[in-house]
mmCIF file of C-alpha atoms in Angstrom:
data_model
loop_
_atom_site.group_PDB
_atom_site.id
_atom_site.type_symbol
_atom_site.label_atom_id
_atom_site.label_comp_id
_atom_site.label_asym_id
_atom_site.label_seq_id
_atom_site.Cartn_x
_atom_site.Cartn_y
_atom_site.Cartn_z
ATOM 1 C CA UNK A 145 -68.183 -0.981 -69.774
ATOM 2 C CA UNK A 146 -64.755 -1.914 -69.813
ATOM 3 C CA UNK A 147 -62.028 -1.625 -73.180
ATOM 4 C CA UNK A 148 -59.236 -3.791 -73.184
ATOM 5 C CA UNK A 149 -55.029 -2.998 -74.034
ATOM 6 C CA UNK A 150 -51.866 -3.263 -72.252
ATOM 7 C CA UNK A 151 -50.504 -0.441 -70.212
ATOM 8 C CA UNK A 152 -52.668 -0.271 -67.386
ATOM 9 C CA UNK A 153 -55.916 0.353 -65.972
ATOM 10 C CA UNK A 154 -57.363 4.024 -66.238
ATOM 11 C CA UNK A 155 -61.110 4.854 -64.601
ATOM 12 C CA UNK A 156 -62.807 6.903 -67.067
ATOM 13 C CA UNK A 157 -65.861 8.790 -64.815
ATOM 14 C CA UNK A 158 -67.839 11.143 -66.955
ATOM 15 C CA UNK A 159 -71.892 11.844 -67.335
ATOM 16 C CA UNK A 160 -71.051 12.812 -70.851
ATOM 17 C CA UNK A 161 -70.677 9.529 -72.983
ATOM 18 C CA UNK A 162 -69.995 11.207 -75.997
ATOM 19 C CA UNK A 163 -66.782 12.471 -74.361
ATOM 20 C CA UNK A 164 -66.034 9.297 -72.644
ATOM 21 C CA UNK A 165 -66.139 7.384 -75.621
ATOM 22 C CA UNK A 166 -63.364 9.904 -77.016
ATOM 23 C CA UNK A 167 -61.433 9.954 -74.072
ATOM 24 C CA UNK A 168 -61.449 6.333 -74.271
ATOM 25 C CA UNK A 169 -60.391 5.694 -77.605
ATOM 26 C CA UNK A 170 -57.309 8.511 -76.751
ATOM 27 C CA UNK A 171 -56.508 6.139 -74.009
ATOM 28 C CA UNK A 172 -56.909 3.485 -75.894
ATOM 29 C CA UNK A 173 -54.705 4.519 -78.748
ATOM 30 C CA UNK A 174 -52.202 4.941 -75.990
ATOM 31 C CA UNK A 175 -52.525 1.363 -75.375
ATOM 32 C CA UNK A 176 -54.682 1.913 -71.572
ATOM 33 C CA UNK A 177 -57.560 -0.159 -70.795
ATOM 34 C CA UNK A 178 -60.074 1.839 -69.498
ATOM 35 C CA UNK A 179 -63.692 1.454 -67.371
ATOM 36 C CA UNK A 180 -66.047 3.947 -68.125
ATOM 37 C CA UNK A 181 -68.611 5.265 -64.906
ATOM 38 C CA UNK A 182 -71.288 7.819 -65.197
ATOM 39 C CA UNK A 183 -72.006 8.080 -61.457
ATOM 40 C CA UNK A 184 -70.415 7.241 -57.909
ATOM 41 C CA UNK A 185 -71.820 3.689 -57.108
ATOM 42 C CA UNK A 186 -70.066 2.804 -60.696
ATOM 43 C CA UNK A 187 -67.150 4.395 -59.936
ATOM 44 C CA UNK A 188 -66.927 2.558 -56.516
ATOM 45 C CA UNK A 189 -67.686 -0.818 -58.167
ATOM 46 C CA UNK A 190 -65.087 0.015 -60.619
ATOM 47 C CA UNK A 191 -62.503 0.717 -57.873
ATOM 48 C CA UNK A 192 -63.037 -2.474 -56.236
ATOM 49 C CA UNK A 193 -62.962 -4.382 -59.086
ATOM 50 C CA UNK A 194 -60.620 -3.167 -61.101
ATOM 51 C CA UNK A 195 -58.035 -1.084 -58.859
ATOM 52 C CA UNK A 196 -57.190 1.293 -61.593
ATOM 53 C CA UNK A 197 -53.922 3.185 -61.763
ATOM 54 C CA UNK A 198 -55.754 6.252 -61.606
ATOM 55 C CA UNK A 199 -58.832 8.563 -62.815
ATOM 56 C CA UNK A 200 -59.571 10.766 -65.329
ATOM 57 C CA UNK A 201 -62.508 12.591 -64.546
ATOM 58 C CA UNK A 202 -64.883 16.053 -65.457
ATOM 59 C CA UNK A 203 -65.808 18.338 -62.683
ATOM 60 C CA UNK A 204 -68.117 20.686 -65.113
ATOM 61 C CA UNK A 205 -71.027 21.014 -62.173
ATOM 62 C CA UNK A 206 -72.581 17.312 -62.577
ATOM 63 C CA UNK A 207 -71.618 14.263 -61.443
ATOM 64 C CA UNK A 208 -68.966 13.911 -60.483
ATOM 65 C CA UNK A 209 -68.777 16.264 -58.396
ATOM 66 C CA UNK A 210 -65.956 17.177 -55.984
ATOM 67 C CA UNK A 211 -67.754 15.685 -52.655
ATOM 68 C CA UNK A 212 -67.909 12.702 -55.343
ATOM 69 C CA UNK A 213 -64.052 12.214 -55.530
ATOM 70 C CA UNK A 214 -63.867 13.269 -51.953
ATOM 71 C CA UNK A 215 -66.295 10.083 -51.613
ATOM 72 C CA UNK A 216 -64.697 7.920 -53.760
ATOM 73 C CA UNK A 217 -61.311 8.318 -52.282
ATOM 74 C CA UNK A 218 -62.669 7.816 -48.549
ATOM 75 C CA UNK A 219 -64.261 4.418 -50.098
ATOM 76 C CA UNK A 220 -60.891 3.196 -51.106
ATOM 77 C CA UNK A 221 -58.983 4.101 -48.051
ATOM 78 C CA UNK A 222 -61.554 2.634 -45.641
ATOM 79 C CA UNK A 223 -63.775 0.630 -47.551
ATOM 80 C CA UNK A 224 -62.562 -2.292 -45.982
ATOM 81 C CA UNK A 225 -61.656 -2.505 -42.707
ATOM 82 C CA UNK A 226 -58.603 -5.044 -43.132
ATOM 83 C CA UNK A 227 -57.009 -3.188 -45.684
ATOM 84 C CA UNK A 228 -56.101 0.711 -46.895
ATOM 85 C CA UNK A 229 -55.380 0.991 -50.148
ATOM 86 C CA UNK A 230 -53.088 3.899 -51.228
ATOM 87 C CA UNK A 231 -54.413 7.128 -52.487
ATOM 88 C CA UNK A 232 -55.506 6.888 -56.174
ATOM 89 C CA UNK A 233 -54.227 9.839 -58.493
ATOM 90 C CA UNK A 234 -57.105 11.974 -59.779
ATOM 91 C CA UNK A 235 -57.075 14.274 -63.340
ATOM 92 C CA UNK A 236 -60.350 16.350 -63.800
ATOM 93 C CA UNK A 237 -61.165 18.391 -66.668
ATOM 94 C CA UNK A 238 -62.851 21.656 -65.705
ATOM 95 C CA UNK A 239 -63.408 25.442 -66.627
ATOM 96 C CA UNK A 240 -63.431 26.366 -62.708
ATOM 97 C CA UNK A 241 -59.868 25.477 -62.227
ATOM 98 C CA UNK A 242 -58.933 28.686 -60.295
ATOM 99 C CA UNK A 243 -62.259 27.806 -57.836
ATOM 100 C CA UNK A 244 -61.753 24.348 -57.430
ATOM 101 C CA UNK A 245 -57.874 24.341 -56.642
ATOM 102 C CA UNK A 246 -58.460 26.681 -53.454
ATOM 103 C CA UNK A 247 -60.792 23.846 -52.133
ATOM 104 C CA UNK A 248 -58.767 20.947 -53.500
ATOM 105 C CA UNK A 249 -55.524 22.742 -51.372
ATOM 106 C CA UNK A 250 -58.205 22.734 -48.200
ATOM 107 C CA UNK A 251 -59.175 19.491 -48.329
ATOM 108 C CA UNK A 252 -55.731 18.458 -49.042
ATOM 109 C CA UNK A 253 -56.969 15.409 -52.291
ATOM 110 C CA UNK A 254 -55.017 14.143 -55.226
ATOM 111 C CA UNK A 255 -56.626 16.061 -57.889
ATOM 112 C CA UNK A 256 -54.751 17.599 -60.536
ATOM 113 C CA UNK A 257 -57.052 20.068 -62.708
ATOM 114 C CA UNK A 258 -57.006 20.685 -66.552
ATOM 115 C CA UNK A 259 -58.820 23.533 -67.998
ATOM 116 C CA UNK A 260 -61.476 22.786 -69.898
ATOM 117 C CA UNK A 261 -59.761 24.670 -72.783
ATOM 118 C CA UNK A 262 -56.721 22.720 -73.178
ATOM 119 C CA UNK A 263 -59.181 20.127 -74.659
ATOM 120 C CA UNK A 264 -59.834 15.963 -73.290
ATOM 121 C CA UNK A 265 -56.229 14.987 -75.670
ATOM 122 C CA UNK A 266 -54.352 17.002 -72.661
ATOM 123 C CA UNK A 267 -56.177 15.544 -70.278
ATOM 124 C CA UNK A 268 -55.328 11.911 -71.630
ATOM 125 C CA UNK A 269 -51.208 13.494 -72.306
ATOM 126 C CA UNK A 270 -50.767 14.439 -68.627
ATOM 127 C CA UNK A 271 -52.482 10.931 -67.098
ATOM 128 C CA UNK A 272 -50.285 8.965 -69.403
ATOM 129 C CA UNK A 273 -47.137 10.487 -69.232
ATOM 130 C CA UNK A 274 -47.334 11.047 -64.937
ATOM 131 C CA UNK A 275 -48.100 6.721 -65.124
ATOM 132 C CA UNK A 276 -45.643 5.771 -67.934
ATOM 133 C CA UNK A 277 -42.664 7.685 -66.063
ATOM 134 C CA UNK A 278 -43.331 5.762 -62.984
ATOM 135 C CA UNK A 279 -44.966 2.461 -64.706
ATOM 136 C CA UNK A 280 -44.907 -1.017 -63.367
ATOM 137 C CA UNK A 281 -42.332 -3.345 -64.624
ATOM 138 C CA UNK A 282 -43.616 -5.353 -68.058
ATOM 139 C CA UNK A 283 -43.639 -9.052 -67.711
ATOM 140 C CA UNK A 284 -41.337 -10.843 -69.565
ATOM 141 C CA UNK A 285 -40.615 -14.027 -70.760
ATOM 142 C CA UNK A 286 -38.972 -16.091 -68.230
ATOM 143 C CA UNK A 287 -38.563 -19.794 -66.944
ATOM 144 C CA UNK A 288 -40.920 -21.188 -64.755
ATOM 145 C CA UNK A 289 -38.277 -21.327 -61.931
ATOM 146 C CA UNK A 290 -37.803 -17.911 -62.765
ATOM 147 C CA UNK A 291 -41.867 -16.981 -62.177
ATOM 148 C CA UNK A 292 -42.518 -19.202 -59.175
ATOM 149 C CA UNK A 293 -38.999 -16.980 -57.386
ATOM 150 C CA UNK A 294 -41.172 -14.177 -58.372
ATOM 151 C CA UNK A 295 -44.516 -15.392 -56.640
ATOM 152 C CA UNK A 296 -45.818 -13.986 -53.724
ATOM 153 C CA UNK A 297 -47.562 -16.879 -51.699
ATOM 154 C CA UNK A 298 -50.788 -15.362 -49.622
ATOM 155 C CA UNK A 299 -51.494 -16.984 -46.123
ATOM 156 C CA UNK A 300 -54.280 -15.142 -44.074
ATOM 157 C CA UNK A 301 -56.953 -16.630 -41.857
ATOM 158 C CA UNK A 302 -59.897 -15.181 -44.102
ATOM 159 C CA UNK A 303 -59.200 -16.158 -47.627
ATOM 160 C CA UNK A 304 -61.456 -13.720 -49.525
ATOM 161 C CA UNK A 305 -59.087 -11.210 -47.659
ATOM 162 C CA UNK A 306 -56.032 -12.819 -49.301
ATOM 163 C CA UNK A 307 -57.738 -12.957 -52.940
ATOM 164 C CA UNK A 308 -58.843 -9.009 -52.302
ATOM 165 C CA UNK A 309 -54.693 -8.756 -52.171
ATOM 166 C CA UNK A 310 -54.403 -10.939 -54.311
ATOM 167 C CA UNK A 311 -56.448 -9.157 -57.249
ATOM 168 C CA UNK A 312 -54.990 -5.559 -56.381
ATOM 169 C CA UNK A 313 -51.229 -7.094 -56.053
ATOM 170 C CA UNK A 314 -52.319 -8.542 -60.006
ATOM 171 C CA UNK A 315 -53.269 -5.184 -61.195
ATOM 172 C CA UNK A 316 -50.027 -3.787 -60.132
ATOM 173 C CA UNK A 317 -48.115 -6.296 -61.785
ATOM 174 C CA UNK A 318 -46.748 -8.575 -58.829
ATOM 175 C CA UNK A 319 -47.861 -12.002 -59.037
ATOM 176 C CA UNK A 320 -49.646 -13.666 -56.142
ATOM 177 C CA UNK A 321 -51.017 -17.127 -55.219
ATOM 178 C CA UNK A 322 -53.366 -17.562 -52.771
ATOM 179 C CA UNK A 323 -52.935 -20.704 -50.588
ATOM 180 C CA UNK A 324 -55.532 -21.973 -47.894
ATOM 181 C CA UNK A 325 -54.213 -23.331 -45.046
ATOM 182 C CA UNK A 326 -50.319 -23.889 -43.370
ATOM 183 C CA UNK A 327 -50.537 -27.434 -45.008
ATOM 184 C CA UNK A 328 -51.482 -26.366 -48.871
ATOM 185 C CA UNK A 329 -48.527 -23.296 -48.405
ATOM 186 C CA UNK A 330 -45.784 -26.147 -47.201
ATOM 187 C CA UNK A 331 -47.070 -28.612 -50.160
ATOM 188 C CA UNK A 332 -46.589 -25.628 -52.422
ATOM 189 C CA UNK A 333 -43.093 -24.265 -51.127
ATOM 190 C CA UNK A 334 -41.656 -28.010 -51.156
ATOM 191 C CA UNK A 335 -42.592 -28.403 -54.748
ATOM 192 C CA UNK A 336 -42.183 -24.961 -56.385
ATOM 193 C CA UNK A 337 -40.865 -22.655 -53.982
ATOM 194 C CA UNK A 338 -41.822 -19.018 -53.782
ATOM 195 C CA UNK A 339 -40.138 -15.321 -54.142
ATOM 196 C CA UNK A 340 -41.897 -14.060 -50.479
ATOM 197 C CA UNK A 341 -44.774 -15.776 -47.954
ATOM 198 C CA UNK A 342 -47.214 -13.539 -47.181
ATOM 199 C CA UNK A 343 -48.368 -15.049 -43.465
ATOM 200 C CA UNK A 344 -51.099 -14.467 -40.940
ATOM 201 C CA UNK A 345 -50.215 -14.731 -37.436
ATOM 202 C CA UNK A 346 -52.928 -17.681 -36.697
ATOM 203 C CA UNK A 347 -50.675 -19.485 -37.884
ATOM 204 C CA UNK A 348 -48.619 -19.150 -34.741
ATOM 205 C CA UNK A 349 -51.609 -20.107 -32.177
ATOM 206 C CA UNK A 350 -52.565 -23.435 -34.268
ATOM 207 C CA UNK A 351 -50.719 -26.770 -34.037
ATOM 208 C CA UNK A 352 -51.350 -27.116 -38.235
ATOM 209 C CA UNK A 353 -48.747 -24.555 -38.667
ATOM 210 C CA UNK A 354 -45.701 -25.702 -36.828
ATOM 211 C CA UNK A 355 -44.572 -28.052 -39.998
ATOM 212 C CA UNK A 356 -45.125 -24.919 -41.980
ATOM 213 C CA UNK A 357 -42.793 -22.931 -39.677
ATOM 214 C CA UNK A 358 -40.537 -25.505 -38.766
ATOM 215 C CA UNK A 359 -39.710 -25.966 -42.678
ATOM 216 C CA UNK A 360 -39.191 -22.429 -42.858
ATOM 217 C CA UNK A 361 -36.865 -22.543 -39.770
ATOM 218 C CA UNK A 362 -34.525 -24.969 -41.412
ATOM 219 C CA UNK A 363 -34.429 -22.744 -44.643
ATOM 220 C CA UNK A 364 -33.028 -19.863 -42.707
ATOM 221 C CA UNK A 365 -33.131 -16.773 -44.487
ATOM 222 C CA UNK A 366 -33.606 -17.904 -47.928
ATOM 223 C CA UNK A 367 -37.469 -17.367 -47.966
ATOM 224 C CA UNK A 368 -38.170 -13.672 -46.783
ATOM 225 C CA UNK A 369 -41.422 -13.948 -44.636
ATOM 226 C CA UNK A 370 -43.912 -10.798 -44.245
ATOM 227 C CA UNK A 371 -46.017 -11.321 -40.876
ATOM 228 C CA UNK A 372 -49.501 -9.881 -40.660
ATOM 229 C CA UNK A 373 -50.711 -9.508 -37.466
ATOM 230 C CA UNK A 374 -54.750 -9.363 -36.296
ATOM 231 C CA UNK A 375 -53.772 -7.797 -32.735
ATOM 232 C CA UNK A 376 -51.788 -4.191 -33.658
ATOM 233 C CA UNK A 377 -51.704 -3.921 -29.860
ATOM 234 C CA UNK A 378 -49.639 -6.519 -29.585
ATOM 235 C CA UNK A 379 -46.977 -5.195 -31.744
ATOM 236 C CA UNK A 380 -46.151 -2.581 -29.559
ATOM 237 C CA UNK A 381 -45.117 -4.916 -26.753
ATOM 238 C CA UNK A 382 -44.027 -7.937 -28.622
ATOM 239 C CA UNK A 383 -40.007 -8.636 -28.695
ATOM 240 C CA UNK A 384 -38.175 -9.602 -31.964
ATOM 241 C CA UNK A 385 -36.417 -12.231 -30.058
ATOM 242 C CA UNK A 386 -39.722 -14.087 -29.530
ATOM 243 C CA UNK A 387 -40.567 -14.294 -33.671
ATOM 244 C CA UNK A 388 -39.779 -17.298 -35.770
ATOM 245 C CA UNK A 389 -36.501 -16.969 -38.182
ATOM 246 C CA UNK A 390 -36.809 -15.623 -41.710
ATOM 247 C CA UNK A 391 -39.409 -12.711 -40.611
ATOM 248 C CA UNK A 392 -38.722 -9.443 -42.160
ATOM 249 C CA UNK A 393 -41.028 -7.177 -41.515
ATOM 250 C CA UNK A 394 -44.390 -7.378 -39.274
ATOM 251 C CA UNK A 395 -47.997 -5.509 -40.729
ATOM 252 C CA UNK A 396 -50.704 -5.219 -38.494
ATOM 253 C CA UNK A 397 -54.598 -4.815 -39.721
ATOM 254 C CA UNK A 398 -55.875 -2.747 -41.405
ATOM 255 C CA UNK A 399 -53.190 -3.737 -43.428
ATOM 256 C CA UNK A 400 -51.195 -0.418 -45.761
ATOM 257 C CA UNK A 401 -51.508 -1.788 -49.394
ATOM 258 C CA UNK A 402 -48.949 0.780 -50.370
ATOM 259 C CA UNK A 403 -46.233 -0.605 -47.168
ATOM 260 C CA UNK A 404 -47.076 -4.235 -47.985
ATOM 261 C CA UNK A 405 -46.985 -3.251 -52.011
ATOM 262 C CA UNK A 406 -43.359 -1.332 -51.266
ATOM 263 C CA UNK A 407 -41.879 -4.380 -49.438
ATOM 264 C CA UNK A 408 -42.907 -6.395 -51.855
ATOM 265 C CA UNK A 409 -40.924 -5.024 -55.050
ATOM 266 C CA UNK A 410 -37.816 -3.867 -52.249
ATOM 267 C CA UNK A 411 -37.684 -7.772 -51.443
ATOM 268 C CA UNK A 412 -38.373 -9.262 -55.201
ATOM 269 C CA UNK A 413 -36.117 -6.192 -56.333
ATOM 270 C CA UNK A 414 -39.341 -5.006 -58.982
ATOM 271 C CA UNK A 415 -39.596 -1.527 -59.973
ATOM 272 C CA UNK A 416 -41.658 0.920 -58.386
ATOM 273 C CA UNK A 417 -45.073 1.086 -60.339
ATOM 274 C CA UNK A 418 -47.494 4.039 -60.308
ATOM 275 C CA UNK A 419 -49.347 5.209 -57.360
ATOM 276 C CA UNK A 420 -46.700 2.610 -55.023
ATOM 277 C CA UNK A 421 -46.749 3.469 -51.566
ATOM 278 C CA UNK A 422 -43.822 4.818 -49.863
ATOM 279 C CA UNK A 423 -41.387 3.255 -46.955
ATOM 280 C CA UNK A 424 -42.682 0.817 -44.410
ATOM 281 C CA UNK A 425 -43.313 2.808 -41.043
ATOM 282 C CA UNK A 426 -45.852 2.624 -37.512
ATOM 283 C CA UNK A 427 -47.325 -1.102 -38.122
ATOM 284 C CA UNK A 428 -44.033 -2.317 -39.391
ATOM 285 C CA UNK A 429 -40.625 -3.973 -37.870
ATOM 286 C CA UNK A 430 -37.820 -2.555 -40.557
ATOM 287 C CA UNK A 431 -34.883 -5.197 -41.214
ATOM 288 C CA UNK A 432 -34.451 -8.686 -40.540
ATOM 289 C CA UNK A 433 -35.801 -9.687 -37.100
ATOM 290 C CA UNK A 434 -33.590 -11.878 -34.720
ATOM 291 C CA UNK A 435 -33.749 -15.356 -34.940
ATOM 292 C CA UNK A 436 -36.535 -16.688 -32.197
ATOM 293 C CA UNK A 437 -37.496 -19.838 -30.581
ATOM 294 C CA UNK A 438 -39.954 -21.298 -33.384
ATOM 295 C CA UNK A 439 -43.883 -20.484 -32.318
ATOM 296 C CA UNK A 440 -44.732 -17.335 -30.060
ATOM 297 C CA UNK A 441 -47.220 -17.069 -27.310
ATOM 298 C CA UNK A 442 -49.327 -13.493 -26.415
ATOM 299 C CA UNK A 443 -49.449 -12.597 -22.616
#
């Protein structure tokens, strides 16, 4: 069951409803929406739908349990094999906190305990104030010229892959469009522009996308262009000079949520929200890329 406000999205996983439910309304006085889950499949389902900011949890010897976190966090790095999602902050109220950290340092996860004794209120003070000190940026009221510069436009092959990006960019507060083909993202740009294009590399190896990237060609720099790429092999061989103008930086699948999530706000100058990943690095080109010849063949 979900409860709606305004600050963000917190996963509430407890067997005990009774302190849920006061958890909850803590969180909720704090202006938090919040999903409650009383075991792992919920918790999962609530991660994929929801993306929440982070969890606040019990580890009292029932679910969950610490192989439960353990499982939950594995889920969202590799529960889909085109993306990793960053690592999601964990708070768990417990009276074994002495125990539990040895294993937590072991196994190296991003659980922060609270004895059971400091009570659920200081469980809800410590989640809130770690998220509101690095909290998304609030949106505002602004034109709609103003909006669309802050758009991210998503071009991938597979479009439920896009709207999976899509729905988690949303929950951390960037906005992001979702356009189907090299024709509907050209129709789009002419008529409303964008603030960054999100593209998949099929693009280069069809025919329908050489308007797209010929447009973007004449443009120059002022559209900043994010490449994903299917093949990561083929990053390590491929040469700068052989990309199209405007491309930034290059991604290769699976595709690091936090990286792409990081370039994002560095490019539409947003501040960094909670749980943000950190600076682009392995599957990624830093700075602009020399200006190529228009469409690239693989050898």
């Amino acid at each position: 069951m979900e409860q709606s406000g305004r600050e963000g999205h917190i996963l509430v996983w407890m067997r005990d409803a009774i302190l849920a439910d006061r958890v909850r309304s803590t969180f909720g006085e704090a202006r938090y929406r919040t999903t409650w889950a009383a075991a792992l499949p919920e918790a999962i389902a609530a991660v994929d739908r929801e993306f929440p900011s982070a969890v606040a949890c019990t580890l009292l010897g029932k679910t969950p349990s610490l192989m439960d976190l353990e499982t939950l966090l594995a889920y969202r790095a590799l529960g889909r094999h085109f993306a990793s999602l960053p690592p999601l902050p964990i708070w768990a109220l417990t009276e074994h906190a002495a125990e539990l950290a040895r294993e937590i340092d072991l196994l190296d996860l991003p659980v922060r305990l609270v004895p059971l004794a400091s009570g659920a209120e200081e469980l809800v003070r410590q989640v809130c104030a770690a998220l509101r000190g690095e909290r998304c940026e609030q949106c505002e009221r602004r034109t709609d010229h103003e909006l669309d510069s802050r758009e991210v436009l998503l071009l991938l092959e597979k479009p439920e892959q896009a709207r999976f990006l899509a729905r988690y960019l949303a929950a951390r507060g960037i906005r992001a469009r979702v356009v189907r083909g090299p024709d509907e993202a050209l129709g789009r740009l002419r008529r409303r522009g964008a603030g960054i294009l999100v593209c998949g590399d099929f693009t280069l190896r069809q025919g329908a996308g050489s308007a797209l990237w010929g447009w973007l060609e004449r443009q120059g720099h002022r559209l900043p262009v994010l490449l994903v790429a299917s093949d990561g092999e083929w990053l390590t061989h491929v040469s700068p000079l052989a990309l199209p103008q405007g491309i930034v930086n290059v991604l290769a699948q699976p595709i690091q949520v936090g990286a792409l999530e990081a370039a994002l706000r560095r490019l539409l100058r947003l501040s960094t929200g909670p749980g943000a990943g950190g600076p682009i690095c392995g599957n990624a080109l830093g700075g602009h890329v020399a200006r190529g010849a228009g469409v690239f063949t693989r050898h």
